[in-house]
CSV table of C-alpha atoms in Angstrom, one decimal:
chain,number,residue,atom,x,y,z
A,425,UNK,CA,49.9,76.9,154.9
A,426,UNK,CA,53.4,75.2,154.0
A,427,UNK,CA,53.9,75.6,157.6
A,428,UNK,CA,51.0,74.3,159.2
A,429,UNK,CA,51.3,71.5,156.7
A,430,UNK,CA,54.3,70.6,158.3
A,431,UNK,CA,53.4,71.0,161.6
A,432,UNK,CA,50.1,68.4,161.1
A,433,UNK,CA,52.9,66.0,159.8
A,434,UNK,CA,55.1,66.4,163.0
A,435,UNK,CA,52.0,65.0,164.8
A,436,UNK,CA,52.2,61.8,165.7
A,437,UNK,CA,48.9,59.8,164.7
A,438,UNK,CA,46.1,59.1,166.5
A,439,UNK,CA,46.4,55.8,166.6
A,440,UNK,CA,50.2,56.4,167.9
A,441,UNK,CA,49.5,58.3,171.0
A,442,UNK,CA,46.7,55.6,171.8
A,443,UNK,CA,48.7,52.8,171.8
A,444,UNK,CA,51.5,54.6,173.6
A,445,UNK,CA,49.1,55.6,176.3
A,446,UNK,CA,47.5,52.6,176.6
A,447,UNK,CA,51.0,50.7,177.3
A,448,UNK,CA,52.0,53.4,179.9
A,449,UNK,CA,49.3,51.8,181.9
A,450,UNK,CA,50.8,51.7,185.1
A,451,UNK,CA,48.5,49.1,186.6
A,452,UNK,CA,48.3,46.3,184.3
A,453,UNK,CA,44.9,44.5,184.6
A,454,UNK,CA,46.1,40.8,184.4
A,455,UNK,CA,48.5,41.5,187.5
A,456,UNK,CA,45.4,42.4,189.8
A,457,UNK,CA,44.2,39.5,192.2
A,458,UNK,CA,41.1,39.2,193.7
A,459,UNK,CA,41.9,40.4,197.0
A,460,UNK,CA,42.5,38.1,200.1
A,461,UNK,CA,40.3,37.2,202.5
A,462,UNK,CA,41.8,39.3,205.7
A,463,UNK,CA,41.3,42.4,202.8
A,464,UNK,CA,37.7,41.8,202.6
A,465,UNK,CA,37.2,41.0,205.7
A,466,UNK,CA,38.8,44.1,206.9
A,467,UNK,CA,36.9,46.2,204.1
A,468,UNK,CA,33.5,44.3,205.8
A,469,UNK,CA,34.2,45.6,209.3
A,470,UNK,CA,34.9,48.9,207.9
A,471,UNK,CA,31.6,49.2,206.5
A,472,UNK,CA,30.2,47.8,209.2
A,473,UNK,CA,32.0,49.4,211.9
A,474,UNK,CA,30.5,52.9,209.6
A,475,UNK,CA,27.1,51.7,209.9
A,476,UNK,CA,28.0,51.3,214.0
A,477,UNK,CA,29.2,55.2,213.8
A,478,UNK,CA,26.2,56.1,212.4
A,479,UNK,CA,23.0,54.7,213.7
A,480,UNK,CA,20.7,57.2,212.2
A,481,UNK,CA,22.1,56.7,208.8
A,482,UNK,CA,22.6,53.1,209.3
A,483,UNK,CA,19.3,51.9,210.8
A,484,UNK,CA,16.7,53.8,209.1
A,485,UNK,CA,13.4,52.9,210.6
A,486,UNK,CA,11.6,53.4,207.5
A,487,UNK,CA,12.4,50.2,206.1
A,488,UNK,CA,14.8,47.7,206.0
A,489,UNK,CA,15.7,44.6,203.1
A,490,UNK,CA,13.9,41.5,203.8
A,491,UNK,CA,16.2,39.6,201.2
A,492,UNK,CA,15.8,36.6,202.5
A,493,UNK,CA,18.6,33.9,202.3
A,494,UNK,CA,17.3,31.9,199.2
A,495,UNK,CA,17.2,28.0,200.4
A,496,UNK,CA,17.7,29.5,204.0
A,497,UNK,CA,14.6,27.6,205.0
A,498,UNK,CA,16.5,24.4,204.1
A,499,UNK,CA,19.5,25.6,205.6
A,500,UNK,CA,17.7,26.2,208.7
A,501,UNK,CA,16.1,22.8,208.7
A,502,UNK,CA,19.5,21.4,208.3
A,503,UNK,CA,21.3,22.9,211.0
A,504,UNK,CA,18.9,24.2,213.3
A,505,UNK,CA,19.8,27.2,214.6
A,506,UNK,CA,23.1,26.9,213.6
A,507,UNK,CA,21.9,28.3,210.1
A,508,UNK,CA,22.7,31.7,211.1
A,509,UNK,CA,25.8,31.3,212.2
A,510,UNK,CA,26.4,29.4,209.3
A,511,UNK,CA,25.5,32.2,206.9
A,512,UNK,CA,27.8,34.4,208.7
A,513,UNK,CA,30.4,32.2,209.6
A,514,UNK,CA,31.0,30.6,206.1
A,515,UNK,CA,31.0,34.2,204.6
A,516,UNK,CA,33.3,36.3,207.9
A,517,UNK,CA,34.6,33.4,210.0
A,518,UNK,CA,36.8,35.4,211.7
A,519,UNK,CA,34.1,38.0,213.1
A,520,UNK,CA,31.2,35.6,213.9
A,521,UNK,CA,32.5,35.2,217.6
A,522,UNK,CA,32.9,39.0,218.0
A,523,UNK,CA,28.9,39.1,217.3
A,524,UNK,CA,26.5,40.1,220.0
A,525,UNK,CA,22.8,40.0,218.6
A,526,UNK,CA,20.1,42.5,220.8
A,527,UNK,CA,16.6,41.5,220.6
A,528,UNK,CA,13.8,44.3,221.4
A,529,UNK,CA,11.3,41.8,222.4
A,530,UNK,CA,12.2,38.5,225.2
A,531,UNK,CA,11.6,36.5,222.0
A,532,UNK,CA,13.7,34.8,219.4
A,533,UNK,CA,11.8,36.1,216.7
A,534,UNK,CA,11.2,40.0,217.2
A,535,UNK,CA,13.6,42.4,215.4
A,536,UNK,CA,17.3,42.5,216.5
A,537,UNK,CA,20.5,44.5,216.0
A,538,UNK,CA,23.1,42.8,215.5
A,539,UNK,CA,26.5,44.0,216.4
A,540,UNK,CA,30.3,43.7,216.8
A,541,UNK,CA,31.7,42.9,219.8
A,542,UNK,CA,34.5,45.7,221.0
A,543,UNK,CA,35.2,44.2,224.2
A,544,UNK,CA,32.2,46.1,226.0
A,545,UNK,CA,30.1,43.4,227.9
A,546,UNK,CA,27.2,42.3,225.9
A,547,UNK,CA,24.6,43.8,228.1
A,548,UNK,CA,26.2,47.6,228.1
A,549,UNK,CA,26.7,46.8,224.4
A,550,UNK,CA,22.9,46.5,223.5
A,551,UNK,CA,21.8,49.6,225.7
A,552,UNK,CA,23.1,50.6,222.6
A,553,UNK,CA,20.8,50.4,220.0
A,554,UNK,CA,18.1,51.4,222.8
A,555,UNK,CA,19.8,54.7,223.3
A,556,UNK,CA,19.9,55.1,219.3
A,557,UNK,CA,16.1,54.8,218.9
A,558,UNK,CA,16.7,51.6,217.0
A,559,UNK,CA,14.3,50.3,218.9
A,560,UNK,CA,11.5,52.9,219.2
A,561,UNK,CA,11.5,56.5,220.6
A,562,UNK,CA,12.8,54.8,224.1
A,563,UNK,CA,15.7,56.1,224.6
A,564,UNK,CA,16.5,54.5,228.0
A,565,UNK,CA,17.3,51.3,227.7
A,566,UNK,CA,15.4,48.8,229.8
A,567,UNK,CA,17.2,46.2,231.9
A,568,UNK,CA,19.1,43.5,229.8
A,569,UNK,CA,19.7,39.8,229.7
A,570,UNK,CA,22.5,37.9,228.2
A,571,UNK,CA,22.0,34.4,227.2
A,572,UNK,CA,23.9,32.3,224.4
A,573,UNK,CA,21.7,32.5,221.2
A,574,UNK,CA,20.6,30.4,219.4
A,575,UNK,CA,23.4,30.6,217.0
A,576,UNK,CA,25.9,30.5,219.4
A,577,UNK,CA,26.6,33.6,219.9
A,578,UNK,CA,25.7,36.2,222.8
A,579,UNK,CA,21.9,37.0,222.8
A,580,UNK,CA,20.8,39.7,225.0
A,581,UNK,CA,17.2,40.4,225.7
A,582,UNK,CA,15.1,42.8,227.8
A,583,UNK,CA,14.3,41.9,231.1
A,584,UNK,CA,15.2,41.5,234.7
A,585,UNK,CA,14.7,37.9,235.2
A,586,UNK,CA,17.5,35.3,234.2
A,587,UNK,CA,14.8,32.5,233.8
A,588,UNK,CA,14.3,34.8,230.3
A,589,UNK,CA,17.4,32.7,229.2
A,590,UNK,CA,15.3,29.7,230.4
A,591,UNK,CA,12.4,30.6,228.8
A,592,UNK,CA,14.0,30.7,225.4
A,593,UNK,CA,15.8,27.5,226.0
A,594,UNK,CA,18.6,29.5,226.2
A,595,UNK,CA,21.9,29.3,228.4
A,596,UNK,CA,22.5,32.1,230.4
A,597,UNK,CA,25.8,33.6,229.1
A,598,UNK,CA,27.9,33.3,232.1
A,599,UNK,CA,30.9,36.3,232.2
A,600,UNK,CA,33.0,34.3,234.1
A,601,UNK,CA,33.4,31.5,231.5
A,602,UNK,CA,34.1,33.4,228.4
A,603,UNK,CA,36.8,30.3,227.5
A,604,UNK,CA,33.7,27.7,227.6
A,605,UNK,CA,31.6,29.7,225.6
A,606,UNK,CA,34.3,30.7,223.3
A,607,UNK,CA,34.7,26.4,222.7
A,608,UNK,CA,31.0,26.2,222.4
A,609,UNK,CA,30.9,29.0,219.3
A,610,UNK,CA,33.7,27.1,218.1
A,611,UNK,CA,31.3,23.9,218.3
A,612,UNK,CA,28.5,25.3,216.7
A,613,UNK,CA,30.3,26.9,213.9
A,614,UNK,CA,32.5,23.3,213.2
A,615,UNK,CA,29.1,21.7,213.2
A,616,UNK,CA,26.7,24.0,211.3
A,617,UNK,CA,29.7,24.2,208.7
A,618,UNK,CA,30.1,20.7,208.5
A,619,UNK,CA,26.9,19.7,208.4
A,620,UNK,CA,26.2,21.9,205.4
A,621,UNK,CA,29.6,21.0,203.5
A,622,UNK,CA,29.2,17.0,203.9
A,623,UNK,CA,25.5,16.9,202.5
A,624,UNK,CA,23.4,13.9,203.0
A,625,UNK,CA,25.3,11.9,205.7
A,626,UNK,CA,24.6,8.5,208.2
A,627,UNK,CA,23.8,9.0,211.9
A,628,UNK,CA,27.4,7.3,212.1
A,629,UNK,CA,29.2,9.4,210.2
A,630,UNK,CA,27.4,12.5,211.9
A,631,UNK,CA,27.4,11.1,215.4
A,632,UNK,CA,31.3,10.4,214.7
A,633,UNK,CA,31.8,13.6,213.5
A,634,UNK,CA,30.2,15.0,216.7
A,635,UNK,CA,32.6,13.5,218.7
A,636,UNK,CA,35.5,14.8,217.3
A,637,UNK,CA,33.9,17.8,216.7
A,638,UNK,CA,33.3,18.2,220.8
A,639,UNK,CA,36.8,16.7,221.8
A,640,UNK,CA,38.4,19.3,219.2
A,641,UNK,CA,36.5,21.8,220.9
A,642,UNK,CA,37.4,20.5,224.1
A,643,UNK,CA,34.2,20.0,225.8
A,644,UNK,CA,34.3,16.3,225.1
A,645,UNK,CA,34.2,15.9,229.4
A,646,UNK,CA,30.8,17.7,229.7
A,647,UNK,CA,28.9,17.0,226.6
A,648,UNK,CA,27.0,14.2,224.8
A,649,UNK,CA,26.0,13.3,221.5
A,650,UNK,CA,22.4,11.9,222.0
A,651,UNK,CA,20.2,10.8,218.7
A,652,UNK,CA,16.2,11.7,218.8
A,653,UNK,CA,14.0,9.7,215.8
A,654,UNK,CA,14.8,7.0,213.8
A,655,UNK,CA,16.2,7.4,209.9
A,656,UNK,CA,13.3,6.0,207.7
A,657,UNK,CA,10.7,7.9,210.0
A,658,UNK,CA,12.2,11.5,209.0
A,659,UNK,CA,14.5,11.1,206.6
A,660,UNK,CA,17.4,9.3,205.5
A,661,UNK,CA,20.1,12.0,206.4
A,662,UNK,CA,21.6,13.1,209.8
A,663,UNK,CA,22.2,16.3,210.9
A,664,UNK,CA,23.4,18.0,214.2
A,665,UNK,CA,22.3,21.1,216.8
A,666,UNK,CA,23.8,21.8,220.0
A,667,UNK,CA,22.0,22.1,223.0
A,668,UNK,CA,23.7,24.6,224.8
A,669,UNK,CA,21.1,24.1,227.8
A,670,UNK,CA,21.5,20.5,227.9
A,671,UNK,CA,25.3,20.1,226.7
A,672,UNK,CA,24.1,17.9,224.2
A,673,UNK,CA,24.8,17.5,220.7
A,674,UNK,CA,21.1,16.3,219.4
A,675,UNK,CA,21.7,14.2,215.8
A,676,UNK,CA,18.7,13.8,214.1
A,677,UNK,CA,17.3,13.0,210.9
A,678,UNK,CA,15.9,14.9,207.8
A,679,UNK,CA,15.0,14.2,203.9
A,680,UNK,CA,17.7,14.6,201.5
A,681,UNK,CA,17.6,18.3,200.7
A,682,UNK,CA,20.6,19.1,199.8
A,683,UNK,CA,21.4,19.1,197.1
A,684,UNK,CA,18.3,21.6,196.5
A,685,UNK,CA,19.6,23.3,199.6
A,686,UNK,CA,23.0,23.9,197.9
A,687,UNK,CA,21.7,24.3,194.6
A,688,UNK,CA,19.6,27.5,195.0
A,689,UNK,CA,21.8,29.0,197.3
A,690,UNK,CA,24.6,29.0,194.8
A,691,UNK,CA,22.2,30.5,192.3
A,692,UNK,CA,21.3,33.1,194.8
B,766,UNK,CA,22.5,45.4,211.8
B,767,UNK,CA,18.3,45.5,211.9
B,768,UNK,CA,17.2,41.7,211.1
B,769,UNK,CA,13.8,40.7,211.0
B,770,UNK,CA,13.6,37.5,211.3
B,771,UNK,CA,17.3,36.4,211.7
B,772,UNK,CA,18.2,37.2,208.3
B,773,UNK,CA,21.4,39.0,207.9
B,774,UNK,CA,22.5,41.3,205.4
B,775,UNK,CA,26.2,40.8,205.9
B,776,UNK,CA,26.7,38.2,203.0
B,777,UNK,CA,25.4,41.2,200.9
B,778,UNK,CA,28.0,43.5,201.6
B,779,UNK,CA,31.0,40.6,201.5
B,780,UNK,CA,29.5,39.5,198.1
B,781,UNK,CA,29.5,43.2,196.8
B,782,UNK,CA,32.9,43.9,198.2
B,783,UNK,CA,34.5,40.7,196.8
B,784,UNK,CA,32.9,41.4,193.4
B,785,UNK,CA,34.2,44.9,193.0
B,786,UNK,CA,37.6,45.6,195.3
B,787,UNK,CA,39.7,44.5,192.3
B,788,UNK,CA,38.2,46.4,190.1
B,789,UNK,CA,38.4,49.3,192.4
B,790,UNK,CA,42.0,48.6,193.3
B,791,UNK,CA,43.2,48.5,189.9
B,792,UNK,CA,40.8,52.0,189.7
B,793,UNK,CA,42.8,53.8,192.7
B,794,UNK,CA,46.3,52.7,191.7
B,795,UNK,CA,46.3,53.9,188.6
B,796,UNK,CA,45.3,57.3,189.7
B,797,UNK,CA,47.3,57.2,192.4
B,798,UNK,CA,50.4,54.8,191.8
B,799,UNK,CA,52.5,56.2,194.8
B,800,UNK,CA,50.6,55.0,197.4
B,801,UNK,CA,46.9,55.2,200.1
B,802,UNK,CA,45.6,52.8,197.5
B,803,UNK,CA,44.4,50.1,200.3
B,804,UNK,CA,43.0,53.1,202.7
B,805,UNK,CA,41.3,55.1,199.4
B,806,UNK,CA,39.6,51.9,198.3
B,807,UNK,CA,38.2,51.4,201.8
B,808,UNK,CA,37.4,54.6,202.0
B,809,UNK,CA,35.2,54.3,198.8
B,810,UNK,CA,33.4,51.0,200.0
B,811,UNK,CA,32.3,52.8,203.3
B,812,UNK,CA,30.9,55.7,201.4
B,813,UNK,CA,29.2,54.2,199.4
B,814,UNK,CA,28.1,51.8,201.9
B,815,UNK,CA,26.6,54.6,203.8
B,816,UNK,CA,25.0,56.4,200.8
B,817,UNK,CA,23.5,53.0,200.3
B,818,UNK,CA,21.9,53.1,203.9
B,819,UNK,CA,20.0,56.0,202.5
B,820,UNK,CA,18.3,55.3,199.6
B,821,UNK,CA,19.6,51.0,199.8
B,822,UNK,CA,20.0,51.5,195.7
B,823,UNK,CA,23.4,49.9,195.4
B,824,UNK,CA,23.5,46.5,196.8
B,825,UNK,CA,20.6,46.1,194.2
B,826,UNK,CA,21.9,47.6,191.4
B,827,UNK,CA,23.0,46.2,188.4
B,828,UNK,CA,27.1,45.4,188.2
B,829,UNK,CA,27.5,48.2,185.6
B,830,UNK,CA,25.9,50.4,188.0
B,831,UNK,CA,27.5,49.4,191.2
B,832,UNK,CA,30.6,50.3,189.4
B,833,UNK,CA,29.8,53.6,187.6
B,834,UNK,CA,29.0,54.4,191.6
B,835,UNK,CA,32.2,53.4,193.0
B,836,UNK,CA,34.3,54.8,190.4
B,837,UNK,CA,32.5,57.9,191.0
B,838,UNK,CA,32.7,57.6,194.9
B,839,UNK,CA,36.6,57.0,194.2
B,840,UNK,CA,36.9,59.9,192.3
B,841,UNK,CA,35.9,61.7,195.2
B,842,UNK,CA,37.6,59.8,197.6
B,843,UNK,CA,40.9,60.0,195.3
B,844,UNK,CA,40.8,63.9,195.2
B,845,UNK,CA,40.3,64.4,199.1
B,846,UNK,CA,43.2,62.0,199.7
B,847,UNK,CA,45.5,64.3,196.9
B,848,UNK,CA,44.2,67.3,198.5
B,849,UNK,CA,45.4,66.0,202.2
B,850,UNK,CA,48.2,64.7,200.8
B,851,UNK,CA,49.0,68.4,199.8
B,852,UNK,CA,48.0,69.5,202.6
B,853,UNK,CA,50.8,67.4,204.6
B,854,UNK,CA,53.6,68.3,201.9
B,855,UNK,CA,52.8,71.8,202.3
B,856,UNK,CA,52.9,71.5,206.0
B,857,UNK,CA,56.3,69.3,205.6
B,858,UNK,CA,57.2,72.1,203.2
B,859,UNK,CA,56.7,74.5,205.7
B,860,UNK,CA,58.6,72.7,208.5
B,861,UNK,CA,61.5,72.3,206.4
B,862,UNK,CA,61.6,76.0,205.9
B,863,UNK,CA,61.4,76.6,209.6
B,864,UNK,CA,64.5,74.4,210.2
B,865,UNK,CA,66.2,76.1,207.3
B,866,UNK,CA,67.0,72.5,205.5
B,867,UNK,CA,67.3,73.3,202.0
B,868,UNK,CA,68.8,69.7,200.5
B,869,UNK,CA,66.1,67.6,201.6
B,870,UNK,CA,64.0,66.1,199.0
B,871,UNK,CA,60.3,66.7,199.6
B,872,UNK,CA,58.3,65.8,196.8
B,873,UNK,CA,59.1,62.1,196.1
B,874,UNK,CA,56.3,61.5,193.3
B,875,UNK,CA,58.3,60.2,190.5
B,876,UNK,CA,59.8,62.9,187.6
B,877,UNK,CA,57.9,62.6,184.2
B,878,UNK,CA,61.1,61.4,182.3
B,879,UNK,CA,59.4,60.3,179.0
B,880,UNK,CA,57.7,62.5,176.2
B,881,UNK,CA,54.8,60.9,176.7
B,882,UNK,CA,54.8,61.3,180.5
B,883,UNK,CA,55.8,65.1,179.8
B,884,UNK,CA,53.0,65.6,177.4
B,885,UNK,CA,50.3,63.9,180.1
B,886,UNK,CA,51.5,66.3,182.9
B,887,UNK,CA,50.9,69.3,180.8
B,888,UNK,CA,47.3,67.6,180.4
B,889,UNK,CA,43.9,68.8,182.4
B,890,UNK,CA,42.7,66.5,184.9
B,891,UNK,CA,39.9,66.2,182.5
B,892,UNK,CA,41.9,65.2,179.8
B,893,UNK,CA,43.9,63.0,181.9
B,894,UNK,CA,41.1,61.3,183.6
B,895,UNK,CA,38.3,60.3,180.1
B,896,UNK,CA,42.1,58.9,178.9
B,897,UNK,CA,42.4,56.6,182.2
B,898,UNK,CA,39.1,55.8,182.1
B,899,UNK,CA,39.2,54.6,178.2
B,900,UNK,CA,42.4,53.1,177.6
B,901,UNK,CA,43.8,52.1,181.2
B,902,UNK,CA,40.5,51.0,183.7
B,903,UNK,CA,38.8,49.9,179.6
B,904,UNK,CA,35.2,51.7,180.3
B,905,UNK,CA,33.2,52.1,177.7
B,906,UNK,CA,31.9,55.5,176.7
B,907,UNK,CA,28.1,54.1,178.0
B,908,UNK,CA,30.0,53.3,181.4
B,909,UNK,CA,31.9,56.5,181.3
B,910,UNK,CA,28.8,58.2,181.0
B,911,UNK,CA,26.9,56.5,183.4
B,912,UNK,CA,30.1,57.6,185.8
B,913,UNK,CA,30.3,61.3,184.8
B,914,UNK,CA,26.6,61.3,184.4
B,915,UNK,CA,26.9,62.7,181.0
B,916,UNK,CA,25.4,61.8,177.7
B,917,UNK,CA,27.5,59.7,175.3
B,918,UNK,CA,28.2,61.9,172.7
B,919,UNK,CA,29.6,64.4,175.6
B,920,UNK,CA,32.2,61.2,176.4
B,921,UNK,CA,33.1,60.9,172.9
B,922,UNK,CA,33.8,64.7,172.3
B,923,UNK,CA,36.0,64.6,175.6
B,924,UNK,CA,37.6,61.4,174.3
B,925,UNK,CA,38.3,63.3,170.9
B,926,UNK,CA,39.6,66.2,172.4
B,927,UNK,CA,41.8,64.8,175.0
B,928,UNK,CA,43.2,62.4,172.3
B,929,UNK,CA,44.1,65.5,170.3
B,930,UNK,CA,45.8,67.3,172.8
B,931,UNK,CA,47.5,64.5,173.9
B,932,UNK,CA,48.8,63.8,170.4
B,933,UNK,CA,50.1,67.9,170.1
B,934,UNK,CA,51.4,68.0,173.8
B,935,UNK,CA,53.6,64.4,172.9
B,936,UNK,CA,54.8,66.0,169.4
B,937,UNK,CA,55.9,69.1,171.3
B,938,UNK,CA,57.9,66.9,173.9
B,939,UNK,CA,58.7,64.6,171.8
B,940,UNK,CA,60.9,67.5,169.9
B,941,UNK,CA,62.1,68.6,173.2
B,942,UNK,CA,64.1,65.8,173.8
């Protein structure tokens, strides 16, 4: 009894050990740091690149989340069709070129599967999700079509016919030209980003910022701002939309949203 | 990437990612403070990424939950990278042997040199782990259970008992020095 009184009185206390162990906390909380963007970009395309691996886990027909972009709408009405490319390019700007987008239908709104870009031409890329049964129990894919999307990036559609590009109001994506296509995702990211960031702006201040926009892109030879409707008809702000087609920048004019716009989506 | 309608899930996973990596960085390190931290933690985001693609609970869960999942996933992810890490220091081990080199230094995990370092090697991984979880990562016992999957009380007996041993394995060492 004397001995195990002893021993209990060797022990340190409870509230000894505790404190001990908690100091010998090799990774001290306050010296994390919220990680950089390259980290969670390159976490992103990890995840993503899994879902790639794995089409049957990663596109499961039986449903998938139609979480819409709260305020997207607006965001849409804003920029056009920019929006998209917005969404992605203000969240991964460095993977938004490296996105080729495959419709199942020759129509902009049908379902689509959107994926990286690995250097495989956009058409072989899509016979992709064709050959997965993303699409339906097909598994050969049909002939494809490449234009430029909406959003700037490479679109490809089925069908045989380039007028399909047409069609859509669409340019055909030309493989021989990847450096003027590069400048024009670069166009339609500065101005979907910066039509978002300024808010409510003049047709000056936009059609200004469309030139620099196009000269820093260097398509400033080719291209052309043009303006369709008049301020107090519309709205009182400007906003901006390539024309890929037409090589035009098209500024025209909306109610003030934004700050509803920007609103909601930061309490999304 | 299936999009109806042009809606695109991506932001989903960069917002989960952002809100959690610290979190799961400061999770991995401390269990395994001698490196694979970066590739672990990615490894636990794509897991659970994929889990998610089959029953699409996480992204939607609350932030309690979505970590009580990660941790877990990371516990997983953390023992497969100690058992291939064995796996390459037994092969290394092996090699060595083979070319009869006796004076090279294999194992270069750090020597417990403290009691208290003494005393936590001579712990269970159980022990070890309810004591991370509590007094290094700061879990509750309701989060610790929600990551074990146990019942409260069941954390708090654990918690007891590892805190006990912990306090008779540190005498012991300490007397040893």
């Amino acid at each position: 009894m004397i001995w195990r009184r002893r021993h209990l009185d060797e022990l340190p206390t409870e509230q000894e050990v505790v404190e001990l162990f908690r100091a010998s906390n090799p990774v001290d909380p306050a010296s994390l740091k919220p990680a950089s963007p390259e980290r969670i970009a390159q976490v992103v395309q990890a995840m993503l690149a899994a879902t790639h691996q794995e089409p049957a886990q990663a596109l499961p027909r039986r449903r998938r989340r139609r979480r819409p972009i709260i305020g997207g709408g607006l965001v849409i009405l804003l920029t056009g069709g920019g929006a998209v490319a917005w969404a992605v390019s203000r969240t991964q700007p460095a993977r938004t070129q490296l996105t080729v987008t495959c419709y199942r239908d020759a129509a902009l709104d049908g379902p689509v599967v959107a994926l990286e870009a690995d250097g495989t031409p956009p058409v072989e890329l899509c016979a992709r999700p064709w050959i997965n049964g993303d699409f339906g129990d097909d598994s050969e894919p049909p002939p494809l079509v490449a234009c430029v999307g909406p959003e700037g990036v490479a679109a490809v559609f089925p069908g045989v016919s380039p007028t399909i590009c047409d069609n859509l109001k669409l340019a055909a994506l030309d493989p021989e030209r990847p450096d003027e296509q590069a400048r024009e995702i670069q166009l339609q990211e500065a101005l979907s980003d910066r039509t978002v960031s300024l808010g409510c702006v003049d047709a000056e201040t936009m059609t200004d910022l469309a030139a620099s926009e196009l000269e820093r892109a260097g398509l400033d030879d080719d291209w052309t701002v043009v303006t369709q409707g008049e301020p107090p008809a519309a709205g009182p702000c400007a906003i901006s939309r390539i024309e890929p087609v037409d090589r035009h920048v098209v500024i025209e004019f909306v109610p003030d949203l934004w700050t509803d716009t920007h609103t909601t989506t930061e309490e999304e | 990437m299936l999009l109806d309608g042009g809606v695109d899930i991506d932001d989903d996973i960069e917002r989960f990612v952002k809100q959690h990596e610290v979190l799961m960085h400061g999770f991995v390190q401390r269990r395994l403070p001698h490196g694979g931290v970066d590739d672990v933690v990615q490894s636990v985001f794509v897991a659970v990424w994929r889990s998610e693609q089959e029953d699409e609970a996480i992204i939607h869960a609350s932030f309690a939950v979505q970590r009580a999942w990660l941790c877990r996933a990371a516990l997983f992810e953390i023992a497969a990278y100690r058992r291939a890490q064995g796996r390459a220091e037994r092969l290394k081990e092996r090699f060595l042997s083979y070319r009869r080199i006796t004076d090279v230094h294999v194992d270069d995990r750090n020597e417990a040199d403290t009691p208290l370092d003494r005393a936590c090697a001579r712990m269970t991984n159980e022990d070890q782990e309810i004591l991370t979880a509590v007094f290094h990562d700061g879990f509750s016992n309701a989060e610790i259970a929600l990551l074990y999957g146990c019942k409260e009380a069941a954390v708090r007996q654990r918690l007891s008992r590892a805190i006990r041993h912990l306090r008779v394995l540190y005498a012991q060492e300490r007397k040893r020095r």
